[in-house]
mmCIF file of C-alpha atoms and ligand atoms in Angstrom:
data_model
loop_
_atom_site.group_PDB
_atom_site.id
_atom_site.type_symbol
_atom_site.label_atom_id
_atom_site.label_comp_id
_atom_site.label_asym_id
_atom_site.label_seq_id
_atom_site.Cartn_x
_atom_site.Cartn_y
_atom_site.Cartn_z
ATOM 1 C CA MET A 65 91.339 73.222 82.123
ATOM 2 C CA ASN A 66 91.794 71.834 85.641
ATOM 3 C CA SER A 67 93.836 73.443 88.420
ATOM 4 C CA ASN A 68 96.908 71.262 87.893
ATOM 5 C CA ASP A 69 97.157 71.982 84.155
ATOM 6 C CA THR A 70 96.780 75.696 84.803
ATOM 7 C CA ILE A 71 99.452 75.607 87.497
ATOM 8 C CA GLU A 72 101.780 73.873 85.009
ATOM 9 C CA LEU A 73 101.279 76.757 82.554
ATOM 10 C CA PHE A 74 102.295 79.215 85.246
ATOM 11 C CA LYS A 75 105.379 77.207 86.149
ATOM 12 C CA LYS A 76 106.519 77.319 82.550
ATOM 13 C CA TYR A 77 105.374 80.687 81.243
ATOM 14 C CA VAL A 78 104.500 83.157 84.022
ATOM 15 C CA ILE A 79 107.159 84.927 86.085
ATOM 16 C CA ALA A 80 106.882 83.715 89.656
ATOM 17 C CA ASN A 81 106.923 87.130 91.344
ATOM 18 C CA TYR A 82 103.742 86.389 93.306
ATOM 19 C CA GLY A 83 103.049 83.805 95.970
ATOM 20 C CA ARG A 84 99.982 82.083 94.522
ATOM 21 C CA TYR A 85 97.569 79.623 96.130
ATOM 22 C CA PRO A 86 97.321 76.349 94.208
ATOM 23 C CA VAL A 87 93.769 77.166 93.149
ATOM 24 C CA ASN A 88 92.457 78.099 89.684
ATOM 25 C CA LEU A 89 89.491 80.440 89.988
ATOM 26 C CA VAL A 90 87.079 80.401 87.081
ATOM 27 C CA ARG A 91 83.951 82.356 87.984
ATOM 28 C CA GLY A 92 82.501 84.573 90.656
ATOM 29 C CA GLU A 93 79.223 86.040 91.753
ATOM 30 C CA GLY A 94 78.945 88.528 94.593
ATOM 31 C CA SER A 95 81.063 87.272 97.472
ATOM 32 C CA VAL A 96 81.410 83.728 96.159
ATOM 33 C CA VAL A 97 83.984 82.327 93.719
ATOM 34 C CA TRP A 98 84.397 78.870 92.244
ATOM 35 C CA ASP A 99 87.516 77.024 91.120
ATOM 36 C CA SER A 100 87.883 74.761 88.101
ATOM 37 C CA GLU A 101 86.962 71.743 90.267
ATOM 38 C CA ASP A 102 83.716 73.559 91.157
ATOM 39 C CA ASN A 103 84.657 74.128 94.787
ATOM 40 C CA ARG A 104 82.812 77.114 96.273
ATOM 41 C CA TYR A 105 84.767 79.725 98.260
ATOM 42 C CA LEU A 106 83.358 82.525 100.385
ATOM 43 C CA ASP A 107 85.477 85.547 99.511
ATOM 44 C CA LEU A 108 86.035 88.124 102.259
ATOM 45 C CA PHE A 109 88.941 89.641 100.339
ATOM 46 C CA PRO A 110 87.479 89.887 96.832
ATOM 47 C CA GLY A 111 89.930 91.159 94.240
ATOM 48 C CA TRP A 112 92.419 92.438 96.874
ATOM 49 C CA GLY A 113 90.039 95.270 97.665
ATOM 50 C CA CYS A 114 89.111 95.966 94.038
ATOM 51 C CA ASN A 115 85.816 94.080 94.022
ATOM 52 C CA LEU A 116 84.000 96.287 96.504
ATOM 53 C CA LEU A 117 80.710 95.272 94.847
ATOM 54 C CA GLY A 118 81.680 91.606 94.837
ATOM 55 C CA HIS A 119 82.417 89.593 91.718
ATOM 56 C CA CYS A 120 80.739 90.588 88.461
ATOM 57 C CA PRO A 121 78.349 93.277 89.756
ATOM 58 C CA PRO A 122 75.459 93.230 87.224
ATOM 59 C CA LYS A 123 75.314 96.969 86.433
ATOM 60 C CA VAL A 124 79.068 97.146 85.863
ATOM 61 C CA VAL A 125 78.906 94.028 83.666
ATOM 62 C CA LYS A 126 76.069 95.527 81.616
ATOM 63 C CA ALA A 127 77.721 98.936 81.249
ATOM 64 C CA VAL A 128 80.979 97.337 80.059
ATOM 65 C CA GLN A 129 79.170 94.974 77.674
ATOM 66 C CA ASP A 130 77.279 97.855 76.075
ATOM 67 C CA GLN A 131 80.336 100.109 75.838
ATOM 68 C CA VAL A 132 82.773 97.519 74.521
ATOM 69 C CA ALA A 133 80.682 97.041 71.393
ATOM 70 C CA LYS A 134 80.489 100.811 70.754
ATOM 71 C CA LEU A 135 83.919 102.294 71.446
ATOM 72 C CA ILE A 136 86.756 100.560 73.308
ATOM 73 C CA HIS A 137 89.487 103.141 73.286
ATOM 74 C CA VAL A 138 90.341 106.534 71.860
ATOM 75 C CA PRO A 139 93.291 108.672 72.934
ATOM 76 C CA ASN A 140 93.049 111.556 75.353
ATOM 77 C CA THR A 141 93.492 113.991 72.475
ATOM 78 C CA TRP A 142 89.713 113.633 71.994
ATOM 79 C CA HIS A 143 86.703 114.237 74.184
ATOM 80 C CA MET A 144 84.547 111.350 75.297
ATOM 81 C CA GLU A 145 81.279 111.665 77.130
ATOM 82 C CA ALA A 146 81.837 108.803 79.581
ATOM 83 C CA GLN A 147 85.095 110.257 80.959
ATOM 84 C CA GLY A 148 83.488 113.672 81.454
ATOM 85 C CA LEU A 149 80.510 112.162 83.245
ATOM 86 C CA TRP A 150 82.719 109.982 85.432
ATOM 87 C CA ALA A 151 84.771 113.009 86.486
ATOM 88 C CA LYS A 152 81.525 114.839 87.357
ATOM 89 C CA GLU A 153 80.238 111.935 89.477
ATOM 90 C CA LEU A 154 83.513 111.744 91.434
ATOM 91 C CA SER A 155 83.737 115.515 91.830
ATOM 92 C CA GLU A 156 80.186 115.827 93.167
ATOM 93 C CA ARG A 157 80.773 113.137 95.769
ATOM 94 C CA SER A 158 84.082 114.588 96.954
ATOM 95 C CA PHE A 159 85.397 118.141 97.188
ATOM 96 C CA GLY A 160 84.211 119.504 93.885
ATOM 97 C CA GLY A 161 87.493 119.511 91.978
ATOM 98 C CA GLN A 162 88.741 118.017 88.737
ATOM 99 C CA ALA A 163 90.091 114.590 87.800
ATOM 100 C CA PHE A 164 93.082 113.098 85.991
ATOM 101 C CA PHE A 165 92.557 109.469 85.034
ATOM 102 C CA CYS A 166 95.020 106.580 84.911
ATOM 103 C CA ASN A 167 94.903 102.813 85.357
ATOM 104 C CA SER A 168 96.191 101.925 88.796
ATOM 105 C CA GLY A 169 96.964 103.148 92.279
ATOM 106 C CA THR A 170 100.668 103.580 91.813
ATOM 107 C CA GLU A 171 100.021 105.677 88.710
ATOM 108 C CA ALA A 172 97.518 107.857 90.541
ATOM 109 C CA ASN A 173 100.160 108.491 93.208
ATOM 110 C CA GLU A 174 102.846 109.275 90.626
ATOM 111 C CA ALA A 175 100.462 111.882 89.222
ATOM 112 C CA ALA A 176 99.958 113.323 92.718
ATOM 113 C CA ILE A 177 103.716 113.465 93.383
ATOM 114 C CA LYS A 178 104.354 115.238 90.079
ATOM 115 C CA LEU A 179 101.459 117.628 90.599
ATOM 116 C CA ALA A 180 102.692 118.590 94.080
ATOM 117 C CA ARG A 181 106.162 119.359 92.702
ATOM 118 C CA LEU A 182 104.750 121.256 89.717
ATOM 119 C CA HIS A 183 102.321 123.293 91.769
ATOM 120 C CA THR A 184 104.817 124.566 94.348
ATOM 121 C CA PRO A 185 107.876 126.827 93.750
ATOM 122 C CA LYS A 186 110.852 125.170 91.994
ATOM 123 C CA GLU A 187 113.009 124.816 95.107
ATOM 124 C CA ARG A 188 110.320 122.793 96.831
ATOM 125 C CA TYR A 189 110.431 119.079 96.052
ATOM 126 C CA LYS A 190 110.445 117.112 99.306
ATOM 127 C CA ILE A 191 107.461 114.998 100.252
ATOM 128 C CA ILE A 192 106.751 113.664 103.727
ATOM 129 C CA THR A 193 105.211 110.186 103.915
ATOM 130 C CA PHE A 194 104.658 107.699 106.736
ATOM 131 C CA GLU A 195 106.186 104.556 108.143
ATOM 132 C CA GLY A 196 103.967 101.556 107.487
ATOM 133 C CA GLY A 197 102.432 103.265 104.468
ATOM 134 C CA PHE A 198 101.905 101.763 101.043
ATOM 135 C CA HIS A 199 101.609 103.801 97.857
ATOM 136 C CA GLY A 200 102.557 101.423 95.035
ATOM 137 C CA ARG A 201 105.437 99.783 93.192
ATOM 138 C CA THR A 202 106.688 102.200 90.553
ATOM 139 C CA LEU A 203 109.810 104.002 91.711
ATOM 140 C CA GLY A 204 108.199 107.265 92.846
ATOM 141 C CA SER A 205 105.348 105.619 94.728
ATOM 142 C CA LEU A 206 107.738 102.947 95.962
ATOM 143 C CA THR A 207 109.998 105.585 97.459
ATOM 144 C CA ALA A 208 106.931 107.169 99.036
ATOM 145 C CA THR A 209 106.288 103.750 100.587
ATOM 146 C CA ALA A 210 108.349 103.915 103.781
ATOM 147 C CA GLN A 211 108.743 100.194 104.363
ATOM 148 C CA PRO A 212 112.321 98.930 103.977
ATOM 149 C CA LYS A 213 111.201 95.471 102.791
ATOM 150 C CA TYR A 214 109.818 96.989 99.571
ATOM 151 C CA HIS A 215 113.052 98.880 98.841
ATOM 152 C CA GLU A 216 115.525 96.027 99.153
ATOM 153 C CA GLY A 217 117.872 95.789 96.203
ATOM 154 C CA LEU A 218 116.145 98.547 94.229
ATOM 155 C CA GLY A 219 118.189 101.631 95.022
ATOM 156 C CA PRO A 220 119.024 104.323 94.311
ATOM 157 C CA LEU A 221 115.468 105.454 94.937
ATOM 158 C CA VAL A 222 113.884 108.794 94.057
ATOM 159 C CA ALA A 223 115.345 111.759 95.931
ATOM 160 C CA GLY A 224 113.258 113.927 98.217
ATOM 161 C CA PHE A 225 111.146 111.644 100.397
ATOM 162 C CA ASN A 226 111.169 111.942 104.197
ATOM 163 C CA TYR A 227 109.467 109.488 106.506
ATOM 164 C CA ALA A 228 107.643 110.149 109.764
ATOM 165 C CA PRO A 229 106.053 107.664 112.164
ATOM 166 C CA TYR A 230 102.308 107.372 111.406
ATOM 167 C CA GLY A 231 100.372 109.467 113.889
ATOM 168 C CA ASP A 232 103.346 111.565 115.004
ATOM 169 C CA LEU A 233 102.612 115.230 114.273
ATOM 170 C CA ALA A 234 105.713 116.509 116.066
ATOM 171 C CA ALA A 235 107.904 114.383 113.800
ATOM 172 C CA VAL A 236 106.166 115.782 110.722
ATOM 173 C CA GLU A 237 106.653 119.319 111.927
ATOM 174 C CA GLN A 238 110.374 118.648 112.425
ATOM 175 C CA LEU A 239 110.770 117.302 108.895
ATOM 176 C CA ILE A 240 109.187 120.319 107.198
ATOM 177 C CA ASP A 241 111.708 122.736 105.715
ATOM 178 C CA GLU A 242 111.946 125.304 102.901
ATOM 179 C CA GLU A 243 112.175 122.518 100.346
ATOM 180 C CA THR A 244 109.091 120.568 101.424
ATOM 181 C CA CYS A 245 106.187 120.621 98.951
ATOM 182 C CA ALA A 246 103.735 118.003 100.196
ATOM 183 C CA ILE A 247 102.537 115.551 102.800
ATOM 184 C CA MET A 248 101.178 112.261 101.476
ATOM 185 C CA VAL A 249 99.225 109.903 103.716
ATOM 186 C CA GLU A 250 96.663 107.122 103.737
ATOM 187 C CA PRO A 251 93.795 108.292 105.982
ATOM 188 C CA ILE A 252 93.722 104.679 107.173
ATOM 189 C CA GLN A 253 96.775 102.544 106.449
ATOM 190 C CA GLY A 254 95.703 99.447 104.545
ATOM 191 C CA GLU A 255 98.701 97.217 103.783
ATOM 192 C CA GLY A 256 100.181 98.660 106.980
ATOM 193 C CA GLY A 257 97.619 96.664 108.958
ATOM 194 C CA VAL A 258 94.323 98.640 108.917
ATOM 195 C CA ARG A 259 95.791 101.389 111.078
ATOM 196 C CA ILE A 260 93.232 104.029 112.027
ATOM 197 C CA PRO A 261 94.871 107.400 112.765
ATOM 198 C CA PRO A 262 94.923 108.750 116.330
ATOM 199 C CA ALA A 263 92.383 111.515 117.032
ATOM 200 C CA GLY A 264 93.522 114.863 115.688
ATOM 201 C CA PHE A 265 96.263 113.468 113.430
ATOM 202 C CA LEU A 266 94.712 114.244 110.043
ATOM 203 C CA GLU A 267 93.464 117.617 111.325
ATOM 204 C CA GLY A 268 97.004 118.328 112.477
ATOM 205 C CA LEU A 269 98.409 117.469 109.047
ATOM 206 C CA ARG A 270 95.865 119.808 107.442
ATOM 207 C CA LYS A 271 96.966 122.581 109.763
ATOM 208 C CA LEU A 272 100.679 122.007 109.107
ATOM 209 C CA ALA A 273 100.027 121.943 105.351
ATOM 210 C CA ASN A 274 98.113 125.223 105.532
ATOM 211 C CA GLU A 275 100.733 126.951 107.671
ATOM 212 C CA ASN A 276 103.618 125.865 105.436
ATOM 213 C CA GLY A 277 102.062 126.073 101.971
ATOM 214 C CA LEU A 278 102.179 122.296 101.416
ATOM 215 C CA VAL A 279 99.956 120.166 99.246
ATOM 216 C CA LEU A 280 98.075 117.616 101.377
ATOM 217 C CA ILE A 281 97.660 114.360 99.454
ATOM 218 C CA PHE A 282 95.373 111.578 100.701
ATOM 219 C CA ASP A 283 95.983 108.184 99.151
ATOM 220 C CA GLU A 284 92.478 106.705 99.185
ATOM 221 C CA VAL A 285 93.294 103.885 96.796
ATOM 222 C CA GLN A 286 92.162 101.370 99.425
ATOM 223 C CA THR A 287 89.846 103.459 101.619
ATOM 224 C CA GLY A 288 87.969 105.308 98.875
ATOM 225 C CA CYS A 289 84.709 104.789 97.004
ATOM 226 C CA GLY A 290 82.512 103.722 99.893
ATOM 227 C CA ARG A 291 84.792 101.222 101.631
ATOM 228 C CA THR A 292 84.516 102.935 105.034
ATOM 229 C CA GLY A 293 80.793 103.733 104.839
ATOM 230 C CA HIS A 294 81.398 107.248 103.477
ATOM 231 C CA TRP A 295 82.228 107.944 99.847
ATOM 232 C CA PHE A 296 85.768 108.747 100.946
ATOM 233 C CA ALA A 297 87.539 108.110 104.242
ATOM 234 C CA TYR A 298 88.473 111.776 104.657
ATOM 235 C CA GLN A 299 84.761 112.505 105.133
ATOM 236 C CA HIS A 300 84.895 110.514 108.392
ATOM 237 C CA PHE A 301 87.507 112.784 109.830
ATOM 238 C CA GLY A 302 86.204 116.114 108.566
ATOM 239 C CA VAL A 303 89.548 116.912 106.933
ATOM 240 C CA THR A 304 89.634 117.683 103.219
ATOM 241 C CA PRO A 305 92.814 116.990 101.245
ATOM 242 C CA ASP A 306 94.087 119.067 98.313
ATOM 243 C CA VAL A 307 94.705 115.961 96.256
ATOM 244 C CA MET A 308 93.127 112.516 96.535
ATOM 245 C CA THR A 309 94.135 109.366 94.708
ATOM 246 C CA LEU A 310 91.808 106.491 93.875
ATOM 247 C CA ALA A 311 92.122 103.092 92.184
ATOM 248 C CA LYS A 312 91.354 99.526 93.345
ATOM 249 C CA ALA A 313 87.522 99.605 93.694
ATOM 250 C CA VAL A 314 86.957 102.773 91.655
ATOM 251 C CA CYS A 315 85.734 100.861 88.569
ATOM 252 C CA GLY A 316 84.008 97.980 90.362
ATOM 253 C CA GLY A 317 86.761 95.493 89.464
ATOM 254 C CA ILE A 318 87.836 96.884 86.065
ATOM 255 C CA ALA A 319 91.321 98.425 86.032
ATOM 256 C CA GLY A 320 91.204 102.161 86.630
ATOM 257 C CA GLY A 321 92.677 104.961 88.679
ATOM 258 C CA ALA A 322 92.070 108.631 89.303
ATOM 259 C CA MET A 323 93.656 111.631 90.921
ATOM 260 C CA LEU A 324 91.319 114.371 92.057
ATOM 261 C CA THR A 325 92.380 117.847 93.023
ATOM 262 C CA THR A 326 90.907 121.263 93.639
ATOM 263 C CA THR A 327 90.155 123.667 90.791
ATOM 264 C CA GLU A 328 92.898 125.890 92.223
ATOM 265 C CA ILE A 329 95.666 123.282 91.941
ATOM 266 C CA ALA A 330 94.454 121.422 88.831
ATOM 267 C CA PRO A 331 95.836 123.945 86.269
ATOM 268 C CA SER A 332 99.393 123.125 87.399
ATOM 269 C CA LEU A 333 99.077 119.824 85.515
ATOM 270 C CA ARG A 334 99.545 121.649 82.229
ATOM 271 C CA PRO A 335 99.451 119.975 78.814
ATOM 272 C CA GLY A 336 102.634 117.983 78.313
ATOM 273 C CA THR A 337 103.471 117.542 82.004
ATOM 274 C CA HIS A 338 101.718 114.226 82.500
ATOM 275 C CA ALA A 339 99.657 111.608 80.679
ATOM 276 C CA ALA A 340 98.360 108.035 80.698
ATOM 277 C CA THR A 341 97.517 106.468 77.356
ATOM 278 C CA PHE A 342 94.678 104.297 78.605
ATOM 279 C CA GLY A 343 93.622 106.666 81.413
ATOM 280 C CA GLY A 344 89.897 107.344 81.564
ATOM 281 C CA ASN A 345 89.145 105.110 78.598
ATOM 282 C CA PRO A 346 85.464 104.546 77.805
ATOM 283 C CA ILE A 347 85.337 101.057 79.360
ATOM 284 C CA ALA A 348 86.843 102.177 82.672
ATOM 285 C CA SER A 349 84.692 105.297 82.663
ATOM 286 C CA VAL A 350 81.349 103.544 82.242
ATOM 287 C CA ALA A 351 82.434 100.951 84.810
ATOM 288 C CA GLY A 352 83.313 103.781 87.223
ATOM 289 C CA ILE A 353 79.939 105.436 86.746
ATOM 290 C CA ALA A 354 78.061 102.128 87.120
ATOM 291 C CA THR A 355 80.007 101.418 90.327
ATOM 292 C CA LEU A 356 78.913 104.689 91.948
ATOM 293 C CA GLN A 357 75.337 104.235 90.714
ATOM 294 C CA THR A 358 75.126 100.727 92.151
ATOM 295 C CA MET A 359 76.333 101.931 95.546
ATOM 296 C CA GLU A 360 73.765 104.705 95.541
ATOM 297 C CA GLU A 361 70.775 102.785 94.204
ATOM 298 C CA ASP A 362 71.393 99.812 96.486
ATOM 299 C CA ASN A 363 72.104 102.033 99.507
ATOM 300 C CA LEU A 364 75.438 100.343 100.042
ATOM 301 C CA LEU A 365 77.137 103.050 102.113
ATOM 302 C CA ALA A 366 74.637 102.200 104.843
ATOM 303 C CA SER A 367 75.311 98.493 104.303
ATOM 304 C CA ALA A 368 79.055 99.052 104.684
ATOM 305 C CA LYS A 369 78.442 100.773 108.034
ATOM 306 C CA GLN A 370 76.124 97.979 109.215
ATOM 307 C CA LEU A 371 78.586 95.294 108.186
ATOM 308 C CA GLY A 372 81.340 97.208 109.968
ATOM 309 C CA ASP A 373 79.292 97.280 113.172
ATOM 310 C CA TYR A 374 78.648 93.572 112.834
ATOM 311 C CA PHE A 375 82.308 92.666 112.308
ATOM 312 C CA ARG A 376 83.439 94.912 115.173
ATOM 313 C CA THR A 377 80.940 93.429 117.635
ATOM 314 C CA ARG A 378 81.673 89.894 116.492
ATOM 315 C CA PHE A 379 85.460 90.147 116.722
ATOM 316 C CA GLU A 380 85.469 92.167 119.949
ATOM 317 C CA GLN A 381 83.327 89.438 121.493
ATOM 318 C CA LEU A 382 85.686 86.813 120.189
ATOM 319 C CA GLN A 383 88.628 88.745 121.647
ATOM 320 C CA GLN A 384 87.170 88.092 125.117
ATOM 321 C CA GLU A 385 87.288 84.335 124.517
ATOM 322 C CA CYS A 386 90.395 84.054 122.419
ATOM 323 C CA ASN A 387 93.748 85.116 123.825
ATOM 324 C CA ILE A 388 95.557 85.396 120.493
ATOM 325 C CA ILE A 389 93.540 88.462 119.413
ATOM 326 C CA GLN A 390 95.396 91.607 120.356
ATOM 327 C CA GLU A 391 93.305 94.338 118.743
ATOM 328 C CA VAL A 392 90.278 94.710 116.476
ATOM 329 C CA ARG A 393 90.218 97.654 114.040
ATOM 330 C CA VAL A 394 87.180 98.229 111.833
ATOM 331 C CA LEU A 395 85.823 101.030 109.682
ATOM 332 C CA GLY A 396 83.013 99.971 107.338
ATOM 333 C CA VAL A 397 84.105 96.997 105.265
ATOM 334 C CA MET A 398 87.749 97.435 106.188
ATOM 335 C CA VAL A 399 88.573 95.009 108.962
ATOM 336 C CA GLY A 400 91.861 94.293 110.726
ATOM 337 C CA VAL A 401 92.207 91.704 113.462
ATOM 338 C CA GLU A 402 95.680 91.940 114.947
ATOM 339 C CA LEU A 403 96.941 88.716 116.472
ATOM 340 C CA THR A 404 99.696 88.034 118.966
ATOM 341 C CA VAL A 405 100.870 85.215 116.670
ATOM 342 C CA ASP A 406 101.773 84.697 113.001
ATOM 343 C CA GLY A 407 98.678 85.034 110.774
ATOM 344 C CA ALA A 408 99.799 82.794 107.890
ATOM 345 C CA PRO A 409 98.387 79.581 109.446
ATOM 346 C CA VAL A 410 95.026 81.351 109.863
ATOM 347 C CA VAL A 411 94.879 82.154 106.148
ATOM 348 C CA GLN A 412 95.895 78.565 105.324
ATOM 349 C CA LYS A 413 93.304 76.978 107.627
ATOM 350 C CA CYS A 414 90.589 79.302 106.312
ATOM 351 C CA LEU A 415 91.501 78.335 102.750
ATOM 352 C CA GLU A 416 91.164 74.656 103.694
ATOM 353 C CA ARG A 417 87.629 75.535 104.822
ATOM 354 C CA LYS A 418 87.025 77.474 101.587
ATOM 355 C CA LEU A 419 87.148 80.938 103.114
ATOM 356 C CA LEU A 420 89.366 83.592 101.527
ATOM 357 C CA VAL A 421 90.966 86.117 103.883
ATOM 358 C CA ASN A 422 94.287 88.006 103.890
ATOM 359 C CA CYS A 423 97.101 88.540 106.319
ATOM 360 C CA THR A 424 99.230 91.695 106.239
ATOM 361 C CA GLN A 425 102.210 92.811 108.317
ATOM 362 C CA GLY A 426 102.640 89.210 109.470
ATOM 363 C CA ARG A 427 100.055 89.311 112.244
ATOM 364 C CA VAL A 428 97.028 91.252 110.996
ATOM 365 C CA ILE A 429 94.148 89.273 109.514
ATOM 366 C CA ARG A 430 92.619 91.664 107.011
ATOM 367 C CA LEU A 431 89.167 91.453 105.487
ATOM 368 C CA LEU A 432 88.096 93.784 102.677
ATOM 369 C CA PRO A 433 84.630 92.326 102.039
ATOM 370 C CA ALA A 434 82.181 93.520 99.430
ATOM 371 C CA MET A 435 79.643 96.134 100.590
ATOM 372 C CA ASN A 436 76.858 93.880 99.376
ATOM 373 C CA LEU A 437 77.998 90.891 101.417
ATOM 374 C CA THR A 438 74.846 89.423 102.959
ATOM 375 C CA MET A 439 74.461 89.087 106.733
ATOM 376 C CA GLU A 440 74.292 85.299 106.278
ATOM 377 C CA GLN A 441 77.616 85.367 104.435
ATOM 378 C CA ALA A 442 79.147 87.632 107.089
ATOM 379 C CA GLU A 443 78.035 85.151 109.738
ATOM 380 C CA GLU A 444 79.309 82.185 107.711
ATOM 381 C CA GLY A 445 82.739 83.792 107.368
ATOM 382 C CA CYS A 446 82.976 84.901 110.997
ATOM 383 C CA LYS A 447 82.030 81.418 112.203
ATOM 384 C CA ILE A 448 84.852 79.820 110.231
ATOM 385 C CA LEU A 449 87.352 82.453 111.387
ATOM 386 C CA GLU A 450 86.180 81.980 114.958
ATOM 387 C CA ASP A 451 86.744 78.212 114.754
ATOM 388 C CA VAL A 452 90.158 78.671 113.184
ATOM 389 C CA LEU A 453 91.324 81.310 115.674
ATOM 390 C CA LYS A 454 90.068 79.287 118.639
ATOM 391 C CA SER A 455 91.747 76.136 117.379
ATOM 392 C CA LEU A 456 95.057 77.996 117.004
ATOM 393 C CA ALA A 457 94.677 79.627 120.431
ATOM 394 C CA ALA A 458 94.232 76.161 121.941
ATOM 395 C CA GLU A 459 97.443 74.822 120.370
HETATM 396 C C1 LIG B 702 96.992 98.970 96.476
HETATM 397 C C2 LIG B 702 97.422 100.309 96.867
HETATM 398 C C3 LIG B 702 98.211 101.107 96.016
HETATM 399 C C4 LIG B 702 98.763 100.590 94.710
HETATM 400 O O1 LIG B 702 97.768 100.324 93.775
HETATM 401 P P1 LIG B 702 98.122 99.525 92.439
HETATM 402 O O2 LIG B 702 96.855 99.603 91.648
HETATM 403 O O3 LIG B 702 98.505 98.142 92.819
HETATM 404 O O4 LIG B 702 99.238 100.251 91.788
HETATM 405 C C5 LIG B 702 98.504 102.396 96.417
HETATM 406 N N1 LIG B 702 98.056 102.884 97.581
HETATM 407 C C6 LIG B 702 97.301 102.151 98.419
HETATM 408 C C7 LIG B 702 96.813 102.773 99.690
HETATM 409 C C8 LIG B 702 96.959 100.847 98.101
HETATM 410 O O5 LIG B 702 96.224 100.113 98.943
#
């Protein structure tokens, strides 16, 4: 089916709640995708951050193919080896706790919100989150998301969320009262524009949580699983959360989510308090394991760091020559280039040159490339972006 016929199907049968490019993608390999007219695109934003190993990573494909013929799904009233092994692999790479599995980021955050309320005394229910944050679209996570544009028309929202400016410890301290149970934060804000926290901020949150008996939740849905060059972003900052949420890249492109917590807090999620029917199903579990194995065997944490260095150098150089670049923010394969002008034309011009990038917060060009992007591909993408940014700067 060609692009036009597919677009017609969408017009008739699919709710138009997304802005979609008029392109019908049909196959992908690594950091390249093709449309139904066989145009090749270089993808520096594969799967909106989910395809951290690029499109169709071979070990994930193989693991899913083998598993799908053996056992697709059984309920969480049974044990299944793959889920147990996946939990072990995640635990050993993080802070040694236990996992609850679900299917998406917003669900992982709902689990974290419920756990924080369950774990602390009854009168404590308030959760502090941060302006510019993003935690998902279901009502709890949406309320945790302190950006007015996501709330419009949806109230009343969930009670008990308080918002502080990102990076402002004094504001957090002021918001804490007898009813506060948790602080929830992205160690690096993703949708918020690749915002890297000021020095001492996460340490300060850890300290405030300790002093006030609060659960510290890190939403690593976007930053987790190797994206920043460490298994988890918190490992960069030397601050360990009590609860960490994962999704997006956690299953190498298959839908999956997880909430990890310490062995001390985990028992508060008692039987009957929470569940996800498809959570930790065998397909997601083997995909999750294969994802971690691929990163390890192919030494991709090191690659993510190298790529990060390359992007930083490249865009900082470009900033010298191009007056529309305001700031360059990079950690591993998480790249934000903040412009002084609207970023939408950049995305459009890149698409015309068959390069896929993203713009968030209106002015931040965001790249979430695969860790196994080749240096040639990185150069190819940067060259196109350079041309596009220079042409817009000259206008
Ligand atoms: C994408 C994202 C979410 C939501 O994940 P979904 O799988 O779309 O529900 C939550 N938190 C962060 C930090 C994200 O980037």
